Amino acid sequence: GNSVTQMEGPVTLSEEAFLTINCTYTATGYPSLFWYVQYPGEGLQLLLKATKADDKGSNKGFEATYRKETTSFHLEKGSVQVSDSAVYFCALMDTGRRALTFGSGTRLQVQP
Amino acid sequence: GAGVSQSPSNKVTEKGKDVELRCDPISGHTALYWYRQSLGQGLEFLIYFQGNSAPDKSGLPSDRFSAERTGGSVSTLTIQRTQQEDSAVYLCASSPQTGTGDHIQYFGAGTRLSVL
């Protein structure tokens, strides 16, 4: 079956530091890949997505590239802000079953 | 426009009672999903409705869980004879369409269920 593995948290960084959150997946076929973010006290929001190999999703300074050869979709940001403190979820959706399969989530804490 | 709306935002119930959770999807969205977010299990898919098709119930954890979607819009998730392990945040999401179109799921803020 489908699965998503993402790095354990929490991740604690200073403001303006570089962020990487690793995500790898197992799926049959060619899934679409997503990063969702959950800010404190709020619902899940789509951060970015990629639907095919070598696509790069980007939003709010965050980027992730769909790497089929390594089955990865790592999230990166060059300079994090305190306001980026949240829980980040990597997810996939295969072409047959429309439900999302989520990773366990990575909590990011950015300190001023 | 309005997002996905869920009610109640919090629900406390006693073990053995039935609960109903409601979801109002974004207007015009044909697909509706229920997920559960719990400390031990993370985010899990429960059930998926698409238009008038039979729902995909493959994620429901037991026969105490059921859901319906009336008129292709509002959905209700019912948990019968609640157990303490049902305590979680129940999330609803909707999506505009399937096929080759937009598959992005838009989530509500969730209902936090506490079973005492």
mmCIF file of C-alpha atoms in Angstrom:
data_model
loop_
_atom_site.group_PDB
_atom_site.id
_atom_site.type_symbol
_atom_site.label_atom_id
_atom_site.label_comp_id
_atom_site.label_asym_id
_atom_site.label_seq_id
_atom_site.Cartn_x
_atom_site.Cartn_y
_atom_site.Cartn_z
ATOM 1 C CA GLY A 1 0.000 0.000 0.000
ATOM 2 C CA ASN A 2 0.888 3.668 -0.108
ATOM 3 C CA SER A 3 2.975 5.235 2.618
ATOM 4 C CA VAL A 4 4.746 8.483 3.401
ATOM 5 C CA THR A 5 7.725 8.828 5.700
ATOM 6 C CA GLN A 6 8.891 12.197 6.937
ATOM 7 C CA MET A 7 11.572 13.229 9.338
ATOM 8 C CA GLU A 8 10.836 13.209 13.016
ATOM 9 C CA GLY A 9 10.396 16.489 14.779
ATOM 10 C CA PRO A 10 10.431 18.809 16.440
ATOM 11 C CA VAL A 11 12.802 20.874 14.358
ATOM 12 C CA THR A 12 14.012 24.006 16.111
ATOM 13 C CA LEU A 13 15.711 26.719 14.058
ATOM 14 C CA SER A 14 16.725 30.310 14.492
ATOM 15 C CA GLU A 15 15.119 32.946 12.316
ATOM 16 C CA GLU A 16 16.706 33.186 8.837
ATOM 17 C CA ALA A 17 18.112 29.662 9.018
ATOM 18 C CA PHE A 18 17.791 27.206 6.126
ATOM 19 C CA LEU A 19 15.077 24.589 6.431
ATOM 20 C CA THR A 20 14.885 21.078 5.035
ATOM 21 C CA ILE A 21 12.180 18.598 5.989
ATOM 22 C CA ASN A 22 12.723 15.226 4.366
ATOM 23 C CA CYS A 23 9.866 13.245 2.862
ATOM 24 C CA THR A 24 9.968 9.941 1.018
ATOM 25 C CA TYR A 25 7.075 7.905 -0.278
ATOM 26 C CA THR A 26 6.039 4.461 -1.432
ATOM 27 C CA ALA A 27 3.291 4.204 -4.018
ATOM 28 C CA THR A 28 2.284 2.350 -7.118
ATOM 29 C CA GLY A 29 1.959 4.366 -10.277
ATOM 30 C CA TYR A 30 2.515 8.098 -10.368
ATOM 31 C CA PRO A 31 1.035 9.853 -7.357
ATOM 32 C CA SER A 32 0.571 13.561 -6.869
ATOM 33 C CA LEU A 33 2.559 14.938 -3.939
ATOM 34 C CA PHE A 34 1.615 17.649 -1.484
ATOM 35 C CA TRP A 35 2.860 19.572 1.492
ATOM 36 C CA TYR A 36 0.186 20.756 3.911
ATOM 37 C CA VAL A 37 0.794 23.079 6.865
ATOM 38 C CA GLN A 38 -1.131 23.343 10.124
ATOM 39 C CA TYR A 39 -0.590 26.570 12.061
ATOM 40 C CA PRO A 40 -1.405 26.575 15.783
ATOM 41 C CA GLY A 41 -5.147 26.463 16.312
ATOM 42 C CA GLU A 42 -5.923 26.315 12.603
ATOM 43 C CA GLY A 43 -6.907 23.726 10.031
ATOM 44 C CA LEU A 44 -4.729 22.109 7.395
ATOM 45 C CA GLN A 45 -3.775 24.357 4.511
ATOM 46 C CA LEU A 46 -2.208 23.369 1.237
ATOM 47 C CA LEU A 47 1.316 24.770 1.031
ATOM 48 C CA LEU A 48 2.420 23.406 -2.344
ATOM 49 C CA LYS A 49 1.995 20.495 -4.702
ATOM 50 C CA ALA A 50 3.583 18.666 -7.634
ATOM 51 C CA THR A 51 1.776 16.298 -9.941
ATOM 52 C CA LYS A 52 4.549 14.675 -11.969
ATOM 53 C CA ALA A 53 8.213 13.824 -11.862
ATOM 54 C CA ASP A 54 10.639 16.788 -11.824
ATOM 55 C CA ASP A 55 7.839 19.251 -11.104
ATOM 56 C CA LYS A 56 8.749 21.865 -8.505
ATOM 57 C CA GLY A 57 6.027 23.172 -6.232
ATOM 58 C CA SER A 58 6.598 26.526 -4.577
ATOM 59 C CA ASN A 59 4.720 28.925 -2.316
ATOM 60 C CA LYS A 60 5.613 31.527 0.349
ATOM 61 C CA GLY A 61 9.325 30.884 -0.184
ATOM 62 C CA PHE A 62 8.951 27.127 0.307
ATOM 63 C CA GLU A 63 9.924 24.708 -2.459
ATOM 64 C CA ALA A 64 9.794 20.960 -3.058
ATOM 65 C CA THR A 65 10.805 18.961 -6.127
ATOM 66 C CA TYR A 66 9.145 15.671 -7.119
ATOM 67 C CA ARG A 67 12.034 13.212 -7.444
ATOM 68 C CA LYS A 68 10.804 9.935 -8.865
ATOM 69 C CA GLU A 69 14.240 8.303 -8.889
ATOM 70 C CA THR A 70 14.605 8.756 -5.130
ATOM 71 C CA THR A 71 10.835 8.744 -4.369
ATOM 72 C CA SER A 72 11.286 11.956 -2.433
ATOM 73 C CA PHE A 73 9.615 15.339 -2.034
ATOM 74 C CA HIS A 74 11.769 17.249 0.448
ATOM 75 C CA LEU A 75 10.537 20.642 1.644
ATOM 76 C CA GLU A 76 13.023 23.518 1.689
ATOM 77 C CA LYS A 77 13.067 27.193 2.567
ATOM 78 C CA GLY A 78 16.083 29.417 2.384
ATOM 79 C CA SER A 79 15.281 31.700 5.311
ATOM 80 C CA VAL A 80 12.631 30.774 7.865
ATOM 81 C CA GLN A 81 10.620 33.255 9.914
ATOM 82 C CA VAL A 82 8.987 32.968 13.314
ATOM 83 C CA SER A 83 5.633 32.933 11.517
ATOM 84 C CA ASP A 84 6.615 29.661 9.796
ATOM 85 C CA SER A 85 6.301 27.829 13.119
ATOM 86 C CA ALA A 86 3.754 25.107 12.436
ATOM 87 C CA VAL A 87 3.354 21.401 11.761
ATOM 88 C CA TYR A 88 4.160 20.329 8.201
ATOM 89 C CA PHE A 89 2.633 17.245 6.594
ATOM 90 C CA CYS A 90 3.838 15.522 3.459
ATOM 91 C CA ALA A 91 1.106 13.653 1.588
ATOM 92 C CA LEU A 92 0.437 11.729 -1.575
ATOM 93 C CA MET A 93 -2.638 10.983 -3.634
ATOM 94 C CA ASP A 94 -2.560 8.166 -6.143
ATOM 95 C CA THR A 95 -4.465 8.284 -9.379
ATOM 96 C CA GLY A 96 -6.892 5.544 -8.388
ATOM 97 C CA ARG A 97 -7.829 6.309 -4.792
ATOM 98 C CA ARG A 98 -8.418 9.986 -4.206
ATOM 99 C CA ALA A 99 -7.802 9.904 -0.481
ATOM 100 C CA LEU A 100 -4.622 11.505 0.806
ATOM 101 C CA THR A 101 -2.012 9.408 2.575
ATOM 102 C CA PHE A 102 -0.176 11.575 5.089
ATOM 103 C CA GLY A 103 3.167 11.397 6.780
ATOM 104 C CA SER A 104 3.318 11.729 10.545
ATOM 105 C CA GLY A 105 3.965 15.454 10.473
ATOM 106 C CA THR A 106 7.019 17.502 11.464
ATOM 107 C CA ARG A 107 6.721 20.289 13.987
ATOM 108 C CA LEU A 108 8.848 23.335 13.175
ATOM 109 C CA GLN A 109 9.654 25.882 15.843
ATOM 110 C CA VAL A 110 11.438 29.032 14.715
ATOM 111 C CA GLN A 111 13.017 31.158 17.414
ATOM 112 C CA PRO A 112 13.655 34.888 17.065
ATOM 113 C CA GLY B 1 -15.838 32.732 -0.360
ATOM 114 C CA ALA B 2 -16.704 30.472 2.556
ATOM 115 C CA GLY B 3 -14.425 27.567 3.302
ATOM 116 C CA VAL B 4 -15.254 24.128 4.624
ATOM 117 C CA SER B 5 -17.307 24.502 7.777
ATOM 118 C CA GLN B 6 -17.438 21.896 10.528
ATOM 119 C CA SER B 7 -19.595 21.754 13.620
ATOM 120 C CA PRO B 8 -19.349 21.525 16.492
ATOM 121 C CA SER B 9 -15.773 22.685 16.934
ATOM 122 C CA ASN B 10 -15.536 20.749 20.194
ATOM 123 C CA LYS B 11 -17.568 17.838 21.475
ATOM 124 C CA VAL B 12 -17.269 16.133 24.838
ATOM 125 C CA THR B 13 -19.259 12.960 25.301
ATOM 126 C CA GLU B 14 -19.484 10.012 27.613
ATOM 127 C CA LYS B 15 -18.339 6.561 26.633
ATOM 128 C CA GLY B 16 -21.169 4.629 25.008
ATOM 129 C CA LYS B 17 -23.031 7.661 23.660
ATOM 130 C CA ASP B 18 -23.593 8.347 19.951
ATOM 131 C CA VAL B 19 -22.244 11.514 18.341
ATOM 132 C CA GLU B 20 -22.878 13.277 15.051
ATOM 133 C CA LEU B 21 -20.341 15.535 13.398
ATOM 134 C CA ARG B 22 -21.324 17.838 10.565
ATOM 135 C CA CYS B 23 -19.460 19.108 7.530
ATOM 136 C CA ASP B 24 -20.508 21.817 5.078
ATOM 137 C CA PRO B 25 -18.223 21.640 2.036
ATOM 138 C CA ILE B 26 -17.281 24.514 -0.229
ATOM 139 C CA SER B 27 -20.175 25.261 -2.552
ATOM 140 C CA GLY B 28 -19.835 23.433 -5.855
ATOM 141 C CA HIS B 29 -17.284 20.911 -4.636
ATOM 142 C CA THR B 30 -18.336 17.427 -5.674
ATOM 143 C CA ALA B 31 -15.876 15.434 -3.578
ATOM 144 C CA LEU B 32 -15.975 15.247 0.221
ATOM 145 C CA TYR B 33 -13.593 13.442 2.567
ATOM 146 C CA TRP B 34 -13.436 12.642 6.264
ATOM 147 C CA TYR B 35 -10.131 12.124 8.060
ATOM 148 C CA ARG B 36 -9.194 11.544 11.674
ATOM 149 C CA GLN B 37 -6.185 13.096 13.389
ATOM 150 C CA SER B 38 -5.086 11.418 16.588
ATOM 151 C CA LEU B 39 -1.882 11.367 18.603
ATOM 152 C CA GLY B 40 -1.238 7.697 18.144
ATOM 153 C CA GLN B 41 -2.272 7.240 14.524
ATOM 154 C CA GLY B 42 -1.560 10.568 12.832
ATOM 155 C CA LEU B 43 -3.859 11.601 9.984
ATOM 156 C CA GLU B 44 -6.006 8.742 8.682
ATOM 157 C CA PHE B 45 -8.501 8.633 5.849
ATOM 158 C CA LEU B 46 -11.992 7.521 6.864
ATOM 159 C CA ILE B 47 -14.444 7.895 3.972
ATOM 160 C CA TYR B 48 -14.782 9.613 0.586
ATOM 161 C CA PHE B 49 -17.880 10.779 -1.316
ATOM 162 C CA GLN B 50 -17.822 11.703 -4.993
ATOM 163 C CA GLY B 51 -21.025 12.996 -6.520
ATOM 164 C CA ASN B 52 -23.713 10.325 -6.614
ATOM 165 C CA SER B 53 -21.278 7.410 -6.624
ATOM 166 C CA ALA B 54 -21.154 4.878 -3.825
ATOM 167 C CA PRO B 55 -18.821 6.186 -1.101
ATOM 168 C CA ASP B 56 -15.361 4.719 -0.511
ATOM 169 C CA LYS B 57 -15.696 3.484 3.080
ATOM 170 C CA SER B 58 -12.400 1.617 3.139
ATOM 171 C CA GLY B 59 -10.921 3.760 5.913
ATOM 172 C CA LEU B 60 -13.697 3.399 8.481
ATOM 173 C CA PRO B 61 -12.159 1.680 11.540
ATOM 174 C CA SER B 62 -15.261 -0.206 12.663
ATOM 175 C CA ASP B 63 -18.960 -0.619 11.991
ATOM 176 C CA ARG B 64 -19.651 1.926 14.731
ATOM 177 C CA PHE B 65 -18.628 4.581 12.216
ATOM 178 C CA SER B 66 -20.902 5.663 9.386
ATOM 179 C CA ALA B 67 -21.366 8.724 7.227
ATOM 180 C CA GLU B 68 -23.868 10.098 4.805
ATOM 181 C CA ARG B 69 -23.991 12.968 2.414
ATOM 182 C CA THR B 70 -27.384 14.441 1.663
ATOM 183 C CA GLY B 71 -28.123 16.154 -1.624
ATOM 184 C CA GLY B 72 -24.497 16.036 -2.634
ATOM 185 C CA SER B 73 -23.622 18.723 -0.113
ATOM 186 C CA VAL B 74 -23.693 18.495 3.686
ATOM 187 C CA SER B 75 -22.208 15.385 5.288
ATOM 188 C CA THR B 76 -22.685 13.865 8.719
ATOM 189 C CA LEU B 77 -20.237 11.467 10.354
ATOM 190 C CA THR B 78 -21.865 9.354 13.057
ATOM 191 C CA ILE B 79 -20.022 7.408 15.701
ATOM 192 C CA GLN B 80 -22.157 4.995 17.684
ATOM 193 C CA ARG B 81 -21.363 3.744 21.173
ATOM 194 C CA THR B 82 -18.278 5.937 21.419
ATOM 195 C CA GLN B 83 -15.104 4.562 22.969
ATOM 196 C CA GLN B 84 -12.188 6.436 24.501
ATOM 197 C CA GLU B 85 -9.990 5.511 21.549
ATOM 198 C CA ASP B 86 -12.376 7.510 19.320
ATOM 199 C CA SER B 87 -11.039 10.705 20.900
ATOM 200 C CA ALA B 88 -9.411 12.645 18.075
ATOM 201 C CA VAL B 89 -9.845 15.613 15.785
ATOM 202 C CA TYR B 90 -12.160 14.754 12.901
ATOM 203 C CA LEU B 91 -11.356 16.679 9.741
ATOM 204 C CA CYS B 92 -13.521 17.191 6.710
ATOM 205 C CA ALA B 93 -12.181 18.225 3.304
ATOM 206 C CA SER B 94 -13.771 18.990 -0.043
ATOM 207 C CA SER B 95 -12.409 19.088 -3.561
ATOM 208 C CA PRO B 96 -13.812 20.650 -6.720
ATOM 209 C CA GLN B 97 -13.609 17.640 -9.022
ATOM 210 C CA THR B 98 -11.809 14.477 -9.933
ATOM 211 C CA GLY B 99 -10.599 13.172 -13.278
ATOM 212 C CA THR B 100 -7.948 15.408 -14.766
ATOM 213 C CA GLY B 101 -9.054 18.485 -12.889
ATOM 214 C CA ASP B 102 -8.099 20.023 -9.587
ATOM 215 C CA HIS B 103 -7.519 17.398 -6.916
ATOM 216 C CA ILE B 104 -6.617 19.826 -4.159
ATOM 217 C CA GLN B 105 -8.448 19.116 -0.922
ATOM 218 C CA TYR B 106 -9.521 22.053 1.221
ATOM 219 C CA PHE B 107 -9.847 21.288 4.905
ATOM 220 C CA GLY B 108 -12.138 22.518 7.629
ATOM 221 C CA ALA B 109 -10.879 23.442 11.096
ATOM 222 C CA GLY B 110 -12.052 20.109 12.478
ATOM 223 C CA THR B 111 -14.163 18.828 15.348
ATOM 224 C CA ARG B 112 -12.256 17.878 18.469
ATOM 225 C CA LEU B 113 -14.006 14.885 20.029
ATOM 226 C CA SER B 114 -13.254 13.909 23.601
ATOM 227 C CA VAL B 115 -14.759 10.698 24.944
ATOM 228 C CA LEU B 116 -14.710 10.500 28.732
#
